[in-house]
């Protein structure tokens, strides 16, 4: 039995009856009388789905929790500890020449309908990228052919061998069954929700779903049990549509929820008195750093088009205030390069000493004055070089309470040095549209994720050409031909090429010199886990699984399924 514990005031404001568990109920009994999913065989999660499950299309990046990872799988997974690709559906892969890559598949893998998994499925999946609008269509800008050599071998020939970008595709693109997907139209593949009972190779298949949750059930005969000695522990995975924080915390404390992957303000304080709850680290920053939250300036607008003005902004902003006051120490300040800690071996200390920045308002004031930005009318705010008023907005999605608070903090810091900025909160769809169309002054964005290579970070900063609609990268619309040439060169280099760290160092210098984006904090892989039913969650300790305790879609290619094979029953 897990007893109810006193909740902090932050969470106690919501009605707790909906999550209540009486003293006669135990986590193993389920608490809610649901015998369909025995508590001791079921892992309950939340914090990934923000609406009812409905889109089961892996091609259009369907949002159903576990669709990729529990169901569809990847050729490789990226081991974030060893920082290398580990074979998954593939047995091996190697560059056989300067522009050819040969992929060898595992034997004995079957789709859930009993059809053998073969090279035809792999080649077909890549061929789908030729359909306009498919997310990975750009691979065909540099991939020439995907040739089936035999049932277990695919040979890829490239017009340009972008080795880092290719490695990224190998662990982020799910392989789909040709015998099922060849029946869909192009429109269905681009936009359709597809079959809600997908044919998969993964360890689970869809059991059921409704407006409030999706349930996955363990599948017999998963190939990795024999090939890799892996067996997922929970028989059922039930992912709940994200609930209110008070309900989530109650369910965690009472052992009726195992894993919460949403941001929960104040939980770091509560953890000190709750031994059955755990986070990735047991002290600040508590959460694993998985992406960089950056201030994005629209460099097509004056004065944000001036690197000197952007540098003054960087010195005016206090990341520490956001880390402490907004996140309660759950995250950490970003490195001036923006590169995540997983890439710290590439940090260029000399470049940081020369071009980096720290919170120092006096330096910000000096930089503004040196660049010619002065308060001529005495209203407390500097004007443009032409003497026009500067009035800017920083926009973030309404309801994202941490980003709202961060935006207020940034606006306040900038105002303190005479830069007139107001925090504005819009519907998330409006923010997306403004970001993509360049209709903004400043915003916060964090699409610089943990990946196999710093190439992805610099691609995010410098991608060219700038288009009318920027969907994935270079939201600041900064144009630097040299930076983009170096980024493209980096994509082609092997990790052990001596030129590889040299290019990374050059790009760091450009990023810190011009600041097309200002790194502020490392966003965490939000994770609060209960040890009442399942234990052994991944953590920052070296003796735990080398994965993140998260069901976010981005995490499965980083070895997320291994977590399910290494946790164990708490009893």
PDB file of C-alpha atoms in Angstrom, residues 19 242-254 257 260:
ATOM      1  CA  UNK A  19      -6.969  10.816  -8.309  1.00  0.00           C
ATOM      2  CA  UNK A 242      -1.935  14.613 -20.307  1.00  0.00           C
ATOM      3  CA  UNK A 243      -3.740  15.506 -17.112  1.00  0.00           C
ATOM      4  CA  UNK A 244      -3.510  18.461 -14.743  1.00  0.00           C
ATOM      5  CA  UNK A 245      -0.377  18.649 -12.607  1.00  0.00           C
ATOM      6  CA  UNK A 246      -2.221  18.059  -9.330  1.00  0.00           C
ATOM      7  CA  UNK A 247      -3.817  14.867 -10.629  1.00  0.00           C
ATOM      8  CA  UNK A 248      -0.517  13.662 -12.052  1.00  0.00           C
ATOM      9  CA  UNK A 249       1.358  14.202  -8.810  1.00  0.00           C
ATOM     10  CA  UNK A 250      -1.332  12.460  -6.765  1.00  0.00           C
ATOM     11  CA  UNK A 251      -1.284   9.462  -9.080  1.00  0.00           C
ATOM     12  CA  UNK A 252       2.519   9.274  -8.931  1.00  0.00           C
ATOM     13  CA  UNK A 253       2.553   9.451  -5.142  1.00  0.00           C
ATOM     14  CA  UNK A 254      -0.178   6.813  -4.847  1.00  0.00           C
ATOM     15  CA  UNK A 257       1.035   6.389 -12.444  1.00  0.00           C
ATOM     16  CA  UNK A 260       5.149  11.589 -16.112  1.00  0.00           C
TER      17      UNK A 260
END
